[in-house]
Tab-separated table of C-alpha atoms in Angstrom:
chain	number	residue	atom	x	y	z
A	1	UNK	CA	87.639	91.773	130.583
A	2	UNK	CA	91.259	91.834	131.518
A	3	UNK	CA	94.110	93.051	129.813
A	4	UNK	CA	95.605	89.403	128.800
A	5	UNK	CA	95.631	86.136	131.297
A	6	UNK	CA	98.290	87.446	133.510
A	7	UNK	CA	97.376	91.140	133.684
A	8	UNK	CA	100.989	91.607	132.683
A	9	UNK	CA	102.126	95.017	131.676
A	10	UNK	CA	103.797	95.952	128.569
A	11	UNK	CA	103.257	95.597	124.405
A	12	UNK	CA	101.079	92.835	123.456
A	13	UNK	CA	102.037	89.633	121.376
A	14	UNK	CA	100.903	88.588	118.174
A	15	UNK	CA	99.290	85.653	120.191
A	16	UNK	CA	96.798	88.179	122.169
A	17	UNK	CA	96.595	89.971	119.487
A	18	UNK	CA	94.647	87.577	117.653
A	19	UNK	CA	93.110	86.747	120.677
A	20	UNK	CA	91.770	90.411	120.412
A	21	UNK	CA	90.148	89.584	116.945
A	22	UNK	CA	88.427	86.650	117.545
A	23	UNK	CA	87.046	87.809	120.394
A	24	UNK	CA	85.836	91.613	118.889
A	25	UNK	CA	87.942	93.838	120.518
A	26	UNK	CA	89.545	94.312	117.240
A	27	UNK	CA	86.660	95.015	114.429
A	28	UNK	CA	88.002	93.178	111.127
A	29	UNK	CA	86.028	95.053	108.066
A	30	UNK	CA	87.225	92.250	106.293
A	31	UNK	CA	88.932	88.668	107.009
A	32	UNK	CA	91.900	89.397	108.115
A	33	UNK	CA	95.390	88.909	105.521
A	34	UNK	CA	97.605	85.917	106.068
A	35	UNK	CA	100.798	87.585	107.271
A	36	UNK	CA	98.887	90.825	109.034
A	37	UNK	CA	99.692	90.170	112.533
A	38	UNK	CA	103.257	91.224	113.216
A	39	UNK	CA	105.390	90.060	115.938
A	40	UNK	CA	103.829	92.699	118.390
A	41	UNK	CA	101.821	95.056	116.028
A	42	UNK	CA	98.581	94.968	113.285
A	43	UNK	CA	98.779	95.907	110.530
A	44	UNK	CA	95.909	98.158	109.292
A	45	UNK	CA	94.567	98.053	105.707
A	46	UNK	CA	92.654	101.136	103.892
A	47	UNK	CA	89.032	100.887	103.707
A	48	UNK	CA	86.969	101.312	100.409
A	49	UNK	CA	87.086	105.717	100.293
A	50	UNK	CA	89.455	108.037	100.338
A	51	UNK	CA	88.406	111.752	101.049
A	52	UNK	CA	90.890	114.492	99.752
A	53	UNK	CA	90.447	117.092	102.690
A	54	UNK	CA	90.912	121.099	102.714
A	55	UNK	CA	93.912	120.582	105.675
A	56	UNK	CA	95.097	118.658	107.981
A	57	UNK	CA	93.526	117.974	111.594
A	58	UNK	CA	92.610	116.885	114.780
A	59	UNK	CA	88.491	116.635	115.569
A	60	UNK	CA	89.264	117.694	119.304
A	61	UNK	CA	86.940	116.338	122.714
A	62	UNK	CA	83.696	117.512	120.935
A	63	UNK	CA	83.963	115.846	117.279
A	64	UNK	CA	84.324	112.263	115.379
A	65	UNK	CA	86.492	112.351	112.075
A	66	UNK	CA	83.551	111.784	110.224
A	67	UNK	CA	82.283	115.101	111.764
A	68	UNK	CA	85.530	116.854	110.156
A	69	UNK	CA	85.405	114.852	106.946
A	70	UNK	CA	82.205	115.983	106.150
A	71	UNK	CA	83.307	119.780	106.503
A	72	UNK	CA	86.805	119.463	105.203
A	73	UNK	CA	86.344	116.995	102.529
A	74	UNK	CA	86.674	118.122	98.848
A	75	UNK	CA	86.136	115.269	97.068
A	76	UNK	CA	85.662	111.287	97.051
A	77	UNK	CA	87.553	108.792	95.804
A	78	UNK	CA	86.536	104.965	95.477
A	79	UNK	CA	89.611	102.520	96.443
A	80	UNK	CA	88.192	99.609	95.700
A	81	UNK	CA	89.676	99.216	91.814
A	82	UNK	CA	93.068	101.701	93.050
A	83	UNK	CA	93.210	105.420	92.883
A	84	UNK	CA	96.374	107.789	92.682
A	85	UNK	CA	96.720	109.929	95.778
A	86	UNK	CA	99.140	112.917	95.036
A	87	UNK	CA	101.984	114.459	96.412
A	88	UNK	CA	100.728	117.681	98.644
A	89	UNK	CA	97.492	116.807	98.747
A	90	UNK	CA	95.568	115.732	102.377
A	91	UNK	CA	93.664	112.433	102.274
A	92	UNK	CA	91.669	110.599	104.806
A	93	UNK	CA	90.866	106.985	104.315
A	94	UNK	CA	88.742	105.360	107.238
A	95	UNK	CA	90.734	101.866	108.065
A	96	UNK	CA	89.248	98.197	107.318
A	97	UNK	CA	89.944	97.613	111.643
A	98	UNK	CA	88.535	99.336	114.307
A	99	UNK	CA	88.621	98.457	117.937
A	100	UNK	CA	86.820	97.299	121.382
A	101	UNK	CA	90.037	97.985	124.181
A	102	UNK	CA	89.546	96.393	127.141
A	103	UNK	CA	89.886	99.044	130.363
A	104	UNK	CA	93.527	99.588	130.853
A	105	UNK	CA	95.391	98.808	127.149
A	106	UNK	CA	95.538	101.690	124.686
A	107	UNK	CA	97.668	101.935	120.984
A	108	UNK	CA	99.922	103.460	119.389
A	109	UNK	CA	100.106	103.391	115.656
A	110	UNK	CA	103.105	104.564	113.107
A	111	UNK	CA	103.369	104.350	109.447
A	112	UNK	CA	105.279	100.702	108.244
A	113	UNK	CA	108.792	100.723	107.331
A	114	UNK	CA	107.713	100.661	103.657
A	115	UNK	CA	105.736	103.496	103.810
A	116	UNK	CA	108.667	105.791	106.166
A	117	UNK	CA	110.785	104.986	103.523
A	118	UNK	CA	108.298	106.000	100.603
A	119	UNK	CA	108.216	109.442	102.243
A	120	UNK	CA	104.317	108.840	102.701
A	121	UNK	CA	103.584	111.057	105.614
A	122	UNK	CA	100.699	108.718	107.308
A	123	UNK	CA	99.283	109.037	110.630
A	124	UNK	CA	96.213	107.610	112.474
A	125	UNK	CA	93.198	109.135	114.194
A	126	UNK	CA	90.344	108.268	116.236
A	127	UNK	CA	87.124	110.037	117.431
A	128	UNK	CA	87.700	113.181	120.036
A	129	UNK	CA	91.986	112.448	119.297
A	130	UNK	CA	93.495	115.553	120.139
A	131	UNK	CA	96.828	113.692	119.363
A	132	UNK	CA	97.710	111.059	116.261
A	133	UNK	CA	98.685	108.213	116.227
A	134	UNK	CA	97.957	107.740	119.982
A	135	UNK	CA	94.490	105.394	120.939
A	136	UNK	CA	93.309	105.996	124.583
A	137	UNK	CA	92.747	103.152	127.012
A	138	UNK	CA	89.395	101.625	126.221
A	139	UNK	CA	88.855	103.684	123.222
A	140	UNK	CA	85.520	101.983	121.255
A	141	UNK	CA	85.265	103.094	117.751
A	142	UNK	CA	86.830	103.887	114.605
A	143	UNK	CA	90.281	104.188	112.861
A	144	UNK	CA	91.240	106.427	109.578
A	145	UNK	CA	94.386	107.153	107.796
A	146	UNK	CA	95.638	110.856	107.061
A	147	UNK	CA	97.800	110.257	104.291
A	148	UNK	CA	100.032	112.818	102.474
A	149	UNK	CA	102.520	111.752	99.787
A	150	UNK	CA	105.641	114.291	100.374
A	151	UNK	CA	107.527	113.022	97.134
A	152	UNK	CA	106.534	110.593	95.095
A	153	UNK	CA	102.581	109.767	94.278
A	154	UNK	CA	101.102	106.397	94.832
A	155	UNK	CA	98.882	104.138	93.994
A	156	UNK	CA	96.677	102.207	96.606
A	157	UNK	CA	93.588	100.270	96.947
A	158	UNK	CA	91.256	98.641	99.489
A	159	UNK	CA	93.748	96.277	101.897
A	160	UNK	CA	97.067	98.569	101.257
A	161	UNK	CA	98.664	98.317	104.379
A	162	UNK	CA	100.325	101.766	105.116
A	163	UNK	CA	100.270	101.978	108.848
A	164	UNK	CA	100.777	99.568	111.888
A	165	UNK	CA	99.579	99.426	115.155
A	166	UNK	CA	101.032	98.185	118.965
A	167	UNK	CA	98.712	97.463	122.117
A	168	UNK	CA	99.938	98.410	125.213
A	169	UNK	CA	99.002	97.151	128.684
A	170	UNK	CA	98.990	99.160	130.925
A	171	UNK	CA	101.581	102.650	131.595
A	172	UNK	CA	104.663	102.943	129.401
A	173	UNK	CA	107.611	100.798	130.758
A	174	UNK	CA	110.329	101.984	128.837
A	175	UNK	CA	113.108	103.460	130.950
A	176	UNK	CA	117.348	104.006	130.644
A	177	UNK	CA	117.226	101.815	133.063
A	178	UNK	CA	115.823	98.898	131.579
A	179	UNK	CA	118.155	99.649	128.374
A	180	UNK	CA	121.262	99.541	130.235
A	181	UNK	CA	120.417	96.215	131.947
A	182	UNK	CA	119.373	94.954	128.548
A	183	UNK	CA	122.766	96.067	126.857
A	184	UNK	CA	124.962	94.762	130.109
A	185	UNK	CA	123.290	91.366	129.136
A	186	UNK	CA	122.025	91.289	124.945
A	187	UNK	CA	124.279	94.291	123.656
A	188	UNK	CA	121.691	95.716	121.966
A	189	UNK	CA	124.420	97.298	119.311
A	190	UNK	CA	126.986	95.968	117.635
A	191	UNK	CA	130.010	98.351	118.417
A	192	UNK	CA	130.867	102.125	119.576
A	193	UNK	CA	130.388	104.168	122.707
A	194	UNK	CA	127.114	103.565	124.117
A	195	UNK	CA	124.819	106.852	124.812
A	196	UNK	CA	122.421	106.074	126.789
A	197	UNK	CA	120.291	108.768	127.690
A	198	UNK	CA	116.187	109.123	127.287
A	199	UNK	CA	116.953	106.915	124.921
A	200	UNK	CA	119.793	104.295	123.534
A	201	UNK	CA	121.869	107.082	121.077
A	202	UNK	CA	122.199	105.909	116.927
A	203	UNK	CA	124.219	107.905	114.532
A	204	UNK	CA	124.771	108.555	111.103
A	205	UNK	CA	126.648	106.405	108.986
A	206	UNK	CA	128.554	108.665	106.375
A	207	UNK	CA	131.763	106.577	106.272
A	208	UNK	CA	131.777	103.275	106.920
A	209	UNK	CA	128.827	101.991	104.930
A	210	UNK	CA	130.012	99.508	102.152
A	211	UNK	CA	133.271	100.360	100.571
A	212	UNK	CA	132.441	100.083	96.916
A	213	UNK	CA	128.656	101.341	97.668
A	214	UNK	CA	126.758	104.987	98.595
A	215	UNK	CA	126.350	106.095	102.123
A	216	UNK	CA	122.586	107.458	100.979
A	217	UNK	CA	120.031	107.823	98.734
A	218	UNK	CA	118.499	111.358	97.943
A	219	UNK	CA	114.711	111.253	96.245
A	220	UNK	CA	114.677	112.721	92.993
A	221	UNK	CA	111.275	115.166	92.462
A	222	UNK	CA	109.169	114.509	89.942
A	223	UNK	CA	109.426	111.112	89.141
A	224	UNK	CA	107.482	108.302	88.555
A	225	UNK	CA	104.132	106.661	90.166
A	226	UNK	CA	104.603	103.757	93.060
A	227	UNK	CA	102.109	101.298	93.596
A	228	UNK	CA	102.400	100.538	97.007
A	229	UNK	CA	101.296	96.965	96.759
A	230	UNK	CA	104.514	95.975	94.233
A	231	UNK	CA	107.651	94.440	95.307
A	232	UNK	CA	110.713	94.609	93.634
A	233	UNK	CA	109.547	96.144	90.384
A	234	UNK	CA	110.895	99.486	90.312
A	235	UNK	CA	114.551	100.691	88.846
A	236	UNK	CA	116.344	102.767	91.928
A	237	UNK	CA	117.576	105.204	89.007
A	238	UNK	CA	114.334	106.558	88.146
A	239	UNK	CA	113.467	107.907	91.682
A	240	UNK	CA	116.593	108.182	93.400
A	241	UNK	CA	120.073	109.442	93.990
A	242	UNK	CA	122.718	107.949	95.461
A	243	UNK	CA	124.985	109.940	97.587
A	244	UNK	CA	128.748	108.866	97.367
A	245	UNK	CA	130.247	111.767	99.273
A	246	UNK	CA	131.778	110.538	102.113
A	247	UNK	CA	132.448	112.644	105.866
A	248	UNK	CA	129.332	114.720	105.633
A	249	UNK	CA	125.916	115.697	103.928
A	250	UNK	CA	124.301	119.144	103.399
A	251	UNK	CA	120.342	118.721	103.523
A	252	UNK	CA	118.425	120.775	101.511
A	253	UNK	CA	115.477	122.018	102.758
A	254	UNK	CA	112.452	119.741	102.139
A	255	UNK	CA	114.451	117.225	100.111
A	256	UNK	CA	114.148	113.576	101.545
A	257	UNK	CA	117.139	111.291	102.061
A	258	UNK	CA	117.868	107.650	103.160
A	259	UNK	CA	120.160	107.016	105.360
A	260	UNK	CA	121.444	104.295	107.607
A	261	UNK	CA	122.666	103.832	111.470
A	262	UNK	CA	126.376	103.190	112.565
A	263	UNK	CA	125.555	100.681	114.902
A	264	UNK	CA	123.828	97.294	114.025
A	265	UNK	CA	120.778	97.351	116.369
A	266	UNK	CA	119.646	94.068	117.866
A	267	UNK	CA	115.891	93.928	120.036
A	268	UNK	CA	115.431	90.693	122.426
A	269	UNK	CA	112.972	88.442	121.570
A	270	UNK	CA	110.893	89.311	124.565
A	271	UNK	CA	111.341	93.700	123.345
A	272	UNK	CA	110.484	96.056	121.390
A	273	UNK	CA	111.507	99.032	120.419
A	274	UNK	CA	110.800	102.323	119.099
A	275	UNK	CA	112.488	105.318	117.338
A	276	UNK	CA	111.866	107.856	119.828
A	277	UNK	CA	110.147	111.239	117.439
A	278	UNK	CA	112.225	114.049	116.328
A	279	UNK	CA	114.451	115.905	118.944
A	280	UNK	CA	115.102	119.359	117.919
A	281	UNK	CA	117.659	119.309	119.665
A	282	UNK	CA	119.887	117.737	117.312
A	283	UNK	CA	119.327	119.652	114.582
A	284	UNK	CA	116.898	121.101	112.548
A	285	UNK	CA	115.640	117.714	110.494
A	286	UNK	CA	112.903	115.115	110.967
A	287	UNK	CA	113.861	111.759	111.382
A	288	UNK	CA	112.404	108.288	111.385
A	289	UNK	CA	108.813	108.131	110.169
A	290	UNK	CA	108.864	104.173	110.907
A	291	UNK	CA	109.421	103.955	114.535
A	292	UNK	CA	108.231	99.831	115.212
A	293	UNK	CA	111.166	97.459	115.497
A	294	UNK	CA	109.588	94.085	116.032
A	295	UNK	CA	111.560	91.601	118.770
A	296	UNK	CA	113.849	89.766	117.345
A	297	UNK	CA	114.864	92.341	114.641
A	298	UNK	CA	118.897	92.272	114.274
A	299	UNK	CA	118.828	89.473	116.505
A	300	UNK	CA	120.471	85.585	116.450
A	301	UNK	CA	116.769	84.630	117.303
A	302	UNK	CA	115.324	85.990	113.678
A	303	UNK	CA	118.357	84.784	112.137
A	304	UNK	CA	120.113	88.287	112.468
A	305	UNK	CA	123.410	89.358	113.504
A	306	UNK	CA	122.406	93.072	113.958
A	307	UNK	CA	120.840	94.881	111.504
A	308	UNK	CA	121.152	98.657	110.749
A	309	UNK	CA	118.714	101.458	111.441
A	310	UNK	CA	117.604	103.109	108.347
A	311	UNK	CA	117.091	106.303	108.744
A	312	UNK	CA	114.136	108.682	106.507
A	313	UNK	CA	115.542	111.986	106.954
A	314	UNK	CA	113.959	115.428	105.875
A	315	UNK	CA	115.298	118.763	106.517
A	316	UNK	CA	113.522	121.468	107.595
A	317	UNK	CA	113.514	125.237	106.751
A	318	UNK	CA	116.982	125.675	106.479
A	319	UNK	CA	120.277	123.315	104.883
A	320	UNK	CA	121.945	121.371	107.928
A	321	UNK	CA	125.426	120.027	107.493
A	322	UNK	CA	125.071	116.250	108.911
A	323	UNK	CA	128.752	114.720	109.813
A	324	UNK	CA	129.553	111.211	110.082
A	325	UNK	CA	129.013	109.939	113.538
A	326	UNK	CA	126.362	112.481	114.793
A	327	UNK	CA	123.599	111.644	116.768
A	328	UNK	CA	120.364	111.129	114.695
A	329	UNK	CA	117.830	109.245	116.876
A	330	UNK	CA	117.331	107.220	119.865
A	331	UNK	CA	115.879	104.106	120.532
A	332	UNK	CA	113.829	103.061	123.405
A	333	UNK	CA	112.675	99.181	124.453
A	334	UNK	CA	109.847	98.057	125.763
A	335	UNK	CA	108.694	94.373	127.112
A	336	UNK	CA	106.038	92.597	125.654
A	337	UNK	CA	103.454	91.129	128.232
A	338	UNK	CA	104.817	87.448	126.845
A	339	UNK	CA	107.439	85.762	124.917
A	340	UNK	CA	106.099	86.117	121.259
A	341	UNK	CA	105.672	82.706	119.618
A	342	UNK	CA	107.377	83.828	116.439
A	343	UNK	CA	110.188	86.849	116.189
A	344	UNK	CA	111.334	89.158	112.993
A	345	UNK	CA	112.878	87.097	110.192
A	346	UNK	CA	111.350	84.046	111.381
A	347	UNK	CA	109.637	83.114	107.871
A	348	UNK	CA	106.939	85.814	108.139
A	349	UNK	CA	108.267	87.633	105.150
A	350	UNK	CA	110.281	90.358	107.047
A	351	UNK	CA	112.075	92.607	104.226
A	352	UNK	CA	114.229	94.235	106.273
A	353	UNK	CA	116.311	91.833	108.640
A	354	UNK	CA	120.098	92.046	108.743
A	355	UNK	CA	119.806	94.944	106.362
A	356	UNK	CA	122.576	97.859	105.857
A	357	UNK	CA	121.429	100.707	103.908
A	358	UNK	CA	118.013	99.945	101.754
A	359	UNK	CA	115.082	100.999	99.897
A	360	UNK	CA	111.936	99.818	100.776
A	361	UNK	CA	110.750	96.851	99.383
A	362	UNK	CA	109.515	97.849	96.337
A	363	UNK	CA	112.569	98.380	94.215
A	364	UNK	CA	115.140	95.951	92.492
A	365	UNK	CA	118.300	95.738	94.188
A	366	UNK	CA	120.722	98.843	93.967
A	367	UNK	CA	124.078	97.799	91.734
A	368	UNK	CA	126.685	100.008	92.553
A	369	UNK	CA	128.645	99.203	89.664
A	370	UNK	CA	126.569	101.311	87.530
A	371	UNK	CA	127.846	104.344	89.513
């Protein structure tokens, strides 16, 4: 079977992609959820187990997960009624989806911009990965879930939708080449020098951000229990700090901080992009669990009029002084085989269009008055 009517190269549409479920090339353990299909990504809901493991891994050419699992696993957990998975602990859930590809599209998956911002450390594996989050061309088989809770503990269930997958047709078409031709025309951000350079350049905000509001939000250990499933429930007091300090930001090592872009981003309706991983070369922090921006996110198209990137930061062995206006991340874009027939913010419940600094979805709003 082809790759899609055209053989077109690039990320698939939600269009195809449901084209690839009714037609078995995407395995649906159950019916599939109203509002699953993104613009251009899946999302992918935990199955019924979830198997606290001895360590993290990869099952390599010669092994399935279920191979590992069995070795590794300490104990089981039914998900079916909820279960609490804990910070520091290593969990593998096998996913509700698993897939068919046609010869010539493979996947790449990354945790949901809910779940970056929870500081849920998720990836996804198939049989013989010896990478995550990457599916092969053609791959046939299952999906799981490594999930590790850095700071806060959560509850989740059967369905909870933690990670996200994209199809891709064919080779990778993302080049600087294709961003500068899409800035000359779109201007994919709202204002500053533009870096472009294996990668469009975003920096830190530590200035400019609201005047009467914080420039971040640092987690606060030990607090309370998030159900992932809840929206809007939760007071931003009891789990986190907000960071008034304006100019710069010492990280602590292993502490977990919000933060947001200096330029609004906008992606074309007929893009996508990414949040390219972490660079050590600009400094010694991770950044960006949630790499998927949908088309049309920041964009007039989805009702945007740019929209920042928020930025999950964690440090890493040592404090790093972060100044305003530093290079965090880059962005790369992508086209999608066809025009999707909806874009982000176009009433499919997108939380996070024309957004400055924010939690994810499941707290109330933050008042700044109560500073």
């Amino acid at each position: 079977m082809g790759t899609s009517d055209t053989n077109a190269q690039g990320i698939l549409p939600a269009r195809t992609i449901a084209a690839y479920c009714e037609q078995g090339l995407i395995r649906l353990g159950q019916p599939a959820d109203a509002d699953q299909i993104q613009p251009a990504s899946l999302d992918l809901r935990l199955g019924h187990w979830a198997y606290r493991v001895r360590a993290s891994f990869l099952p390599g050419k010669r092994s399935t997960v279920a191979d590992r699992v069995a070795e590794l696993a300490l104990h089981r957990m039914p998900l079916t009624e909820g279960a609490v998975l804990e910070t520091g602990c290593v969990y593998i859930v096998p996913l509700l989806e698993s897939l068919a590809l046609p010869k010539g599209v493979s996947a790449a998956a990354n945790p949901k911009s809910s779940t970056g911002r929870l500081d849920i450390f998720t990836r996804v594996i198939t049989d013989h990965a010896q990478e995550f989050d990457k599916v092969p061309e053609g791959y046939e088989g299952p999906l799981y879930a490594e999930i590790s809770p850095r700071t806060f503990p959560i509850l989740a269930r059967t369905g909870s939708r933690l990670s996200q997958i994209r199809f891709r047709a064919g080779a990778p078409m993302a080049s600087d080449a294709l961003i500068r031709e899409l800035h000359d025309k779109e201007g994919l951000i709202s204002s500053g020098e533009v870096n472009i350079d294996n990668g469009l350049a975003l920096c830190v905000d530590l200035s400019t951000l609201e005047a009467d509001g914080p420039v971040g939000f640092r987690a606060k250990r030990h607090a309370g229990l998030i159900d992932v499933d809840k929206k809007g429930g939760l007071e931003v007091s009891d789990f986190w700090e907000p960071i008034w300090q304006r100019g710069s930001l010492v990280l602590d090592p292993d502490q977990f901080y919000i933060l947001a872009s200096k330029e609004a981003v906008r992606v074309p309706p007929a893009f996508a992009a990414e949040m390219v991983p972490f660079n050590p070369l600009v400094g010694e922090f991770r950044v960006h669990y949630a790499g998927f921006f949908d088309p049309g996110f920041g964009h007039s198209s989805g009702h945007g009029e740019g929209a920042r990137a928020v930025l999950e930061v964690r440090s890493h062995e040592v404090p790093f002084i972060l100044e305003d206006g530093q290079i965090i991340g880059r962005l790369v874009y992508e086209p999608l085989t066809e025009a999707p027939d909806q874009v982000y913010g176009q009433g499919i419940g997108s939380n996070y269009q024309r957004q400055g600094l924010k939690l994810s979805k499941h707290f109330k709003p933050f008042d700044p008055s109560r500073r």
